[in-house]
Coordinates of C-alpha atoms in Angstrom, one line a residue:
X286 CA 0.0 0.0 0.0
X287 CA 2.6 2.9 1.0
X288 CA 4.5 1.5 -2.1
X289 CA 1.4 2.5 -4.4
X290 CA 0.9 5.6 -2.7
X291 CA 4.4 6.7 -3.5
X292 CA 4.3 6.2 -7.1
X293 CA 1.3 7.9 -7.7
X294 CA 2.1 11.0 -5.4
X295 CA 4.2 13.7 -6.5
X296 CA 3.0 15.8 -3.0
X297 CA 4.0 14.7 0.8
X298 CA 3.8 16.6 4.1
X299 CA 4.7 15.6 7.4
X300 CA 4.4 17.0 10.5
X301 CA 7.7 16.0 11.8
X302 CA 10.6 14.2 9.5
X303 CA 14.3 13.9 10.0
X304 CA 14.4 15.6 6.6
X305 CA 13.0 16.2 3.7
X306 CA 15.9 15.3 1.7
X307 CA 16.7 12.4 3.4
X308 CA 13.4 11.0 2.9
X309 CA 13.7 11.3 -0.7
X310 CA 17.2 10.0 -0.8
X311 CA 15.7 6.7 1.1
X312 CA 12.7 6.5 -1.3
X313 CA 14.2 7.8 -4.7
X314 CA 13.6 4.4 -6.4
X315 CA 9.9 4.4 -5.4
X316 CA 9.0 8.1 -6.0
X317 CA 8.1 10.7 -9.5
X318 CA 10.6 12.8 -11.0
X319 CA 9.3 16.5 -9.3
X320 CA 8.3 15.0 -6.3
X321 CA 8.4 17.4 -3.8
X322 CA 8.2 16.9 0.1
X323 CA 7.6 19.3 2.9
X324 CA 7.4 19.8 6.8
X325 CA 6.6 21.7 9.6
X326 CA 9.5 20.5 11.4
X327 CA 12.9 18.7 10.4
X328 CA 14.9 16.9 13.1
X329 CA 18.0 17.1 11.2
X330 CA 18.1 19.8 8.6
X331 CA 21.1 20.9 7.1
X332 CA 22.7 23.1 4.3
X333 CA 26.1 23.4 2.8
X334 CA 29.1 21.9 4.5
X335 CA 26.7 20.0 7.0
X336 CA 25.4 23.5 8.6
X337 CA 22.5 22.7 10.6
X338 CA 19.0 24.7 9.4
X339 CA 17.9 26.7 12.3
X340 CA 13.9 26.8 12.2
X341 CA 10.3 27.1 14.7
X342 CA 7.8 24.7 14.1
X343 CA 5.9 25.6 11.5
X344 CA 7.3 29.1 11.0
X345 CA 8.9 28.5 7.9
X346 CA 8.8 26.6 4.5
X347 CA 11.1 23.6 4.2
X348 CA 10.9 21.0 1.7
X349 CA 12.9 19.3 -1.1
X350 CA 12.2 17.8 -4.4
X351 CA 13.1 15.2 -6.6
X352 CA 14.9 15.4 -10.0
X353 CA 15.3 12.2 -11.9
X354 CA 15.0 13.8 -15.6
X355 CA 18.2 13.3 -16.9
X356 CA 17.7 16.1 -19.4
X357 CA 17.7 18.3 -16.1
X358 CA 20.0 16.2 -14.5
X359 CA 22.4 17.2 -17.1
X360 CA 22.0 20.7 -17.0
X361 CA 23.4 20.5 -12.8
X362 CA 25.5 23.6 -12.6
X363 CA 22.3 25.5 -13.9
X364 CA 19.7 24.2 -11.2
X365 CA 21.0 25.9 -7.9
X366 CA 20.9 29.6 -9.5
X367 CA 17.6 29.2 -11.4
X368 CA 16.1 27.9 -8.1
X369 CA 17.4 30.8 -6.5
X370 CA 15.6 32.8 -9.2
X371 CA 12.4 30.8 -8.8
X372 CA 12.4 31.8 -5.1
X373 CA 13.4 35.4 -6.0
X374 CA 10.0 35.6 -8.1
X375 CA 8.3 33.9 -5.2
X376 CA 9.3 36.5 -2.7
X377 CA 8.5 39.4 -4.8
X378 CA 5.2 38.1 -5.9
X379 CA 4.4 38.4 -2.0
X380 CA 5.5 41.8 -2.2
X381 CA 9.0 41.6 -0.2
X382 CA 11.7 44.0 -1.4
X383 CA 15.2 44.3 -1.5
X384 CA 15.5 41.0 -2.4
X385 CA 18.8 39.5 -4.0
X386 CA 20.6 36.2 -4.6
X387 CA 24.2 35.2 -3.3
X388 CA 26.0 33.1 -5.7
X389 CA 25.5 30.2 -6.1
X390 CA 22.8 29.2 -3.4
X391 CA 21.3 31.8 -1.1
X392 CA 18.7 34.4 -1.0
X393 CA 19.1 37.6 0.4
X394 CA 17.0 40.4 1.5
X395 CA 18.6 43.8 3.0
X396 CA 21.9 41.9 3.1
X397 CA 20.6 39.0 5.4
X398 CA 20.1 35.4 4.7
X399 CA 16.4 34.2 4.3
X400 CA 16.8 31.2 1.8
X401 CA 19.3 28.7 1.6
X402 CA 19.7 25.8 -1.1
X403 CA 21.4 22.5 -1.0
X404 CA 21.7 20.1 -3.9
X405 CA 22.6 16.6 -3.6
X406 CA 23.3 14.1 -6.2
X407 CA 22.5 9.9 -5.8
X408 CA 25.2 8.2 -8.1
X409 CA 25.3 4.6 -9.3
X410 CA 27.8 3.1 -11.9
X411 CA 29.5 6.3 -12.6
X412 CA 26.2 8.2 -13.6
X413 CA 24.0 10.1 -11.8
X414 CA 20.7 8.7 -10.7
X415 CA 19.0 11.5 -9.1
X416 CA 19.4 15.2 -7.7
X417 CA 17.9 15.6 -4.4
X418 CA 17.0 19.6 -3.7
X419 CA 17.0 20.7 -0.2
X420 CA 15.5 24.3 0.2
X421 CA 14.8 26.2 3.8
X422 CA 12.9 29.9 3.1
X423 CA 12.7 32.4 6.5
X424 CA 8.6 33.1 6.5
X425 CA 7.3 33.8 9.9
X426 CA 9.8 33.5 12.6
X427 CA 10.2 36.0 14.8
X428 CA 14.1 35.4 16.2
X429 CA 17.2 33.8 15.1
X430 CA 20.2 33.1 17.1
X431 CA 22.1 34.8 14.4
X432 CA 22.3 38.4 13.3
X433 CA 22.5 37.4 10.0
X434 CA 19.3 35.5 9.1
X435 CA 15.9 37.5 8.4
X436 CA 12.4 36.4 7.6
X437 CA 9.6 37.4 5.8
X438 CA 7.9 38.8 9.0
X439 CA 10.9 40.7 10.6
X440 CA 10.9 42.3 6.6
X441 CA 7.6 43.2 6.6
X442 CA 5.9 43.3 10.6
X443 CA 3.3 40.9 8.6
X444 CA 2.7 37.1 8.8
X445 CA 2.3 35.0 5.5
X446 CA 0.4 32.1 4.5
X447 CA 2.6 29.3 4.1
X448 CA 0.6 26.7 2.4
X449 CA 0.1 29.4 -0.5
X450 CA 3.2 30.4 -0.9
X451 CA 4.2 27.2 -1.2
X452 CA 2.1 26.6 -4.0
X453 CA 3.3 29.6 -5.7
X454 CA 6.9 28.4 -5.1
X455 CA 6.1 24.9 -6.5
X456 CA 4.5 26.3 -9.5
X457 CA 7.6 28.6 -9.9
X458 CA 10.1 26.0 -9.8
X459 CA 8.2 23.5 -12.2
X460 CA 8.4 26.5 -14.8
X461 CA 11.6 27.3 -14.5
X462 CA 12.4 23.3 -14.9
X463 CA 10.1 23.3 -17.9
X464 CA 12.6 26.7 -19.3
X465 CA 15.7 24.9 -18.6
X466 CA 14.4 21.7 -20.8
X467 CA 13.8 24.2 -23.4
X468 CA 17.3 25.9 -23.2
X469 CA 15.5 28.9 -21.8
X470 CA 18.6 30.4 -19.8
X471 CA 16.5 33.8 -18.4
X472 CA 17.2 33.3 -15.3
X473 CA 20.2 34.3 -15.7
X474 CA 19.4 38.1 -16.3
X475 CA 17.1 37.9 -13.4
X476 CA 20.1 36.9 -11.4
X477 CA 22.6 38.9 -12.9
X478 CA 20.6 42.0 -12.4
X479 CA 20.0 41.1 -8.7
X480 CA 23.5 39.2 -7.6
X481 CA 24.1 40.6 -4.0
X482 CA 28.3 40.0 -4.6
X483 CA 29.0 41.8 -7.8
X484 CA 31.4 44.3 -7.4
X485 CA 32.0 43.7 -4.1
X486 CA 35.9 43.0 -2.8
X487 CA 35.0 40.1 0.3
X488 CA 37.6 37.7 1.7
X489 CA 37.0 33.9 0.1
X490 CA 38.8 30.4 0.3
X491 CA 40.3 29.6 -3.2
X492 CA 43.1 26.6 -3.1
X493 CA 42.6 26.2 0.6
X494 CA 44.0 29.7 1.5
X495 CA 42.3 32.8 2.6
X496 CA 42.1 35.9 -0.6
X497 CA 40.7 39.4 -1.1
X498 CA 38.5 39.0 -4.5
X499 CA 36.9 41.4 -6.0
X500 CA 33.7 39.5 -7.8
X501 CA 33.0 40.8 -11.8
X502 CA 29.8 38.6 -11.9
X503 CA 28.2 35.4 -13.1
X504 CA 29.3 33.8 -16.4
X505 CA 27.0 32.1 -19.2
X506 CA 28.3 27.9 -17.7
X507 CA 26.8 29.9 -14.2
X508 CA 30.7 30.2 -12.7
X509 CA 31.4 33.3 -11.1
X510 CA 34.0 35.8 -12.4
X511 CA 36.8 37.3 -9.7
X512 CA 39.5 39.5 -9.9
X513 CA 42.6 38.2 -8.0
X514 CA 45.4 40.1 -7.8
X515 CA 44.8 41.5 -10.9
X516 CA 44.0 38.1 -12.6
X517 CA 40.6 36.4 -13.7
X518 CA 39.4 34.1 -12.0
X519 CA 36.3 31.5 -13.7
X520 CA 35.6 29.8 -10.9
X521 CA 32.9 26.7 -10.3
X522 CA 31.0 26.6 -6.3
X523 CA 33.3 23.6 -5.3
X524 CA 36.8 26.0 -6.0
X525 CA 35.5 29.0 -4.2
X526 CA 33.8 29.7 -0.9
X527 CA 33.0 33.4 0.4
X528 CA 33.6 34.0 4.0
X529 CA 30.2 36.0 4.9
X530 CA 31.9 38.3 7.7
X531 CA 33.4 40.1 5.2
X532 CA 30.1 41.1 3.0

């Protein structure tokens, strides 16, 4: 029975899960390309580098979806900015402003952190089987323990609904996946003409040592462009890592 019911879902929520992504890395096999998979609650979510996710019960939007088109699969250096985009519309259709995106997987608004993105590949016999997308957006909490996270309610002094919004941020997501199996690369204006690092000089880890960049922008394979020392840089997310006390 739960077999059947995972092939013919595409939409799960839980009250309380370890996480969302994990859940879909368990049940890949038995689950929908675009199957996407929230909750109020994770017990173990995490971003980049094994950061933990700080969030309130049911005060923000968490969830994760599947990708087993290998059409989409293929185009993997292209999904974590066009998400970013997706979540960019999603934000400013629900009238938030100031709203920018990090390179290559964080959301910004008034130079604090209110979504994060995580991909993770499943590999078997040298190809790739699956991309697992982890995504954590700031709605209605009130406090963080950092002062560098913000919310859609410390932005605006107004709660949101979260079930709609994330409807609108489905739909937003399943277009953009529809543009990039058309070659449609758009969201790359969108995030060219709202990337929070370009032009600014911050301190980053290139080659395991500590460098003052200054960053030129986002290139057409989605790299980013730096000027070190008075060279170019084209560098991919795994070569580069910004230290965020210095932006």
């Amino acid at each position: 029975m739960v077999l059947n019911i995972l092939k013919i879902r595409r939409q799960f929520h839980f009250k309380k899960l370890d996480s969302t992504s994990s859940f879909l890395k368990r049940n890949y096999r038995k689950l929908n390309n675009l199957t996407f998979v929230s909750a109020d609650y994770q017990t173990d979510g995490h971003g980049r580098m094994g950061r933990s996710w700080e969030s309130t019960t049911k005060k923000n939007l968490m969830f994760s979806f599947l990708i087993k088109d290998k059409e989409i699969i293929n185009k993997f250096d292209s999904l974590s900015l066009s998400i970013g985009v997706s979540i960019y519309k999603t934000l400013t259709e629900y009238n938030l402003s100031n709203v920018s995106l990090k390179w290559p997987n964080d959301v910004y608004c008034n130079s604090k952190k209110i979504s994060g993105i995580l991909l993770e590949s499943i590999s078997s016999s040298n190809n790739i089987d699956c991309i697992v997308a982890g995504i954590g957006v700031n709605l209605n909490q009130e406090t963080y323990n950092v002062l560098t996270a913000t919310s859609y309610y410390l932005e605006t002094n107004k709660t949101i609904n979260i079930n709609k919004f994330k409807k609108s941020l489905y739909k937003n997501i399943k277009e953009m996946i529809s543009d990039l199996k058309n070659n449609d690369n758009s969201y790359l204006d969108i995030f060219r003409e709202h990337d929070f690092l370009k032009n600014k000089e911050v301190y980053a880890d290139i080659n395991n040592k500590k460098e003052l960049v200054k960053v030129l922008g986002i290139n057409d394979d989605n790299t980013i462009k730096v000027e070190l020392n008075n060279t170019i840089l084209n560098l991919r997310s795994g070569e580069i890592s910004f230290h965020k006390d210095s932006y």
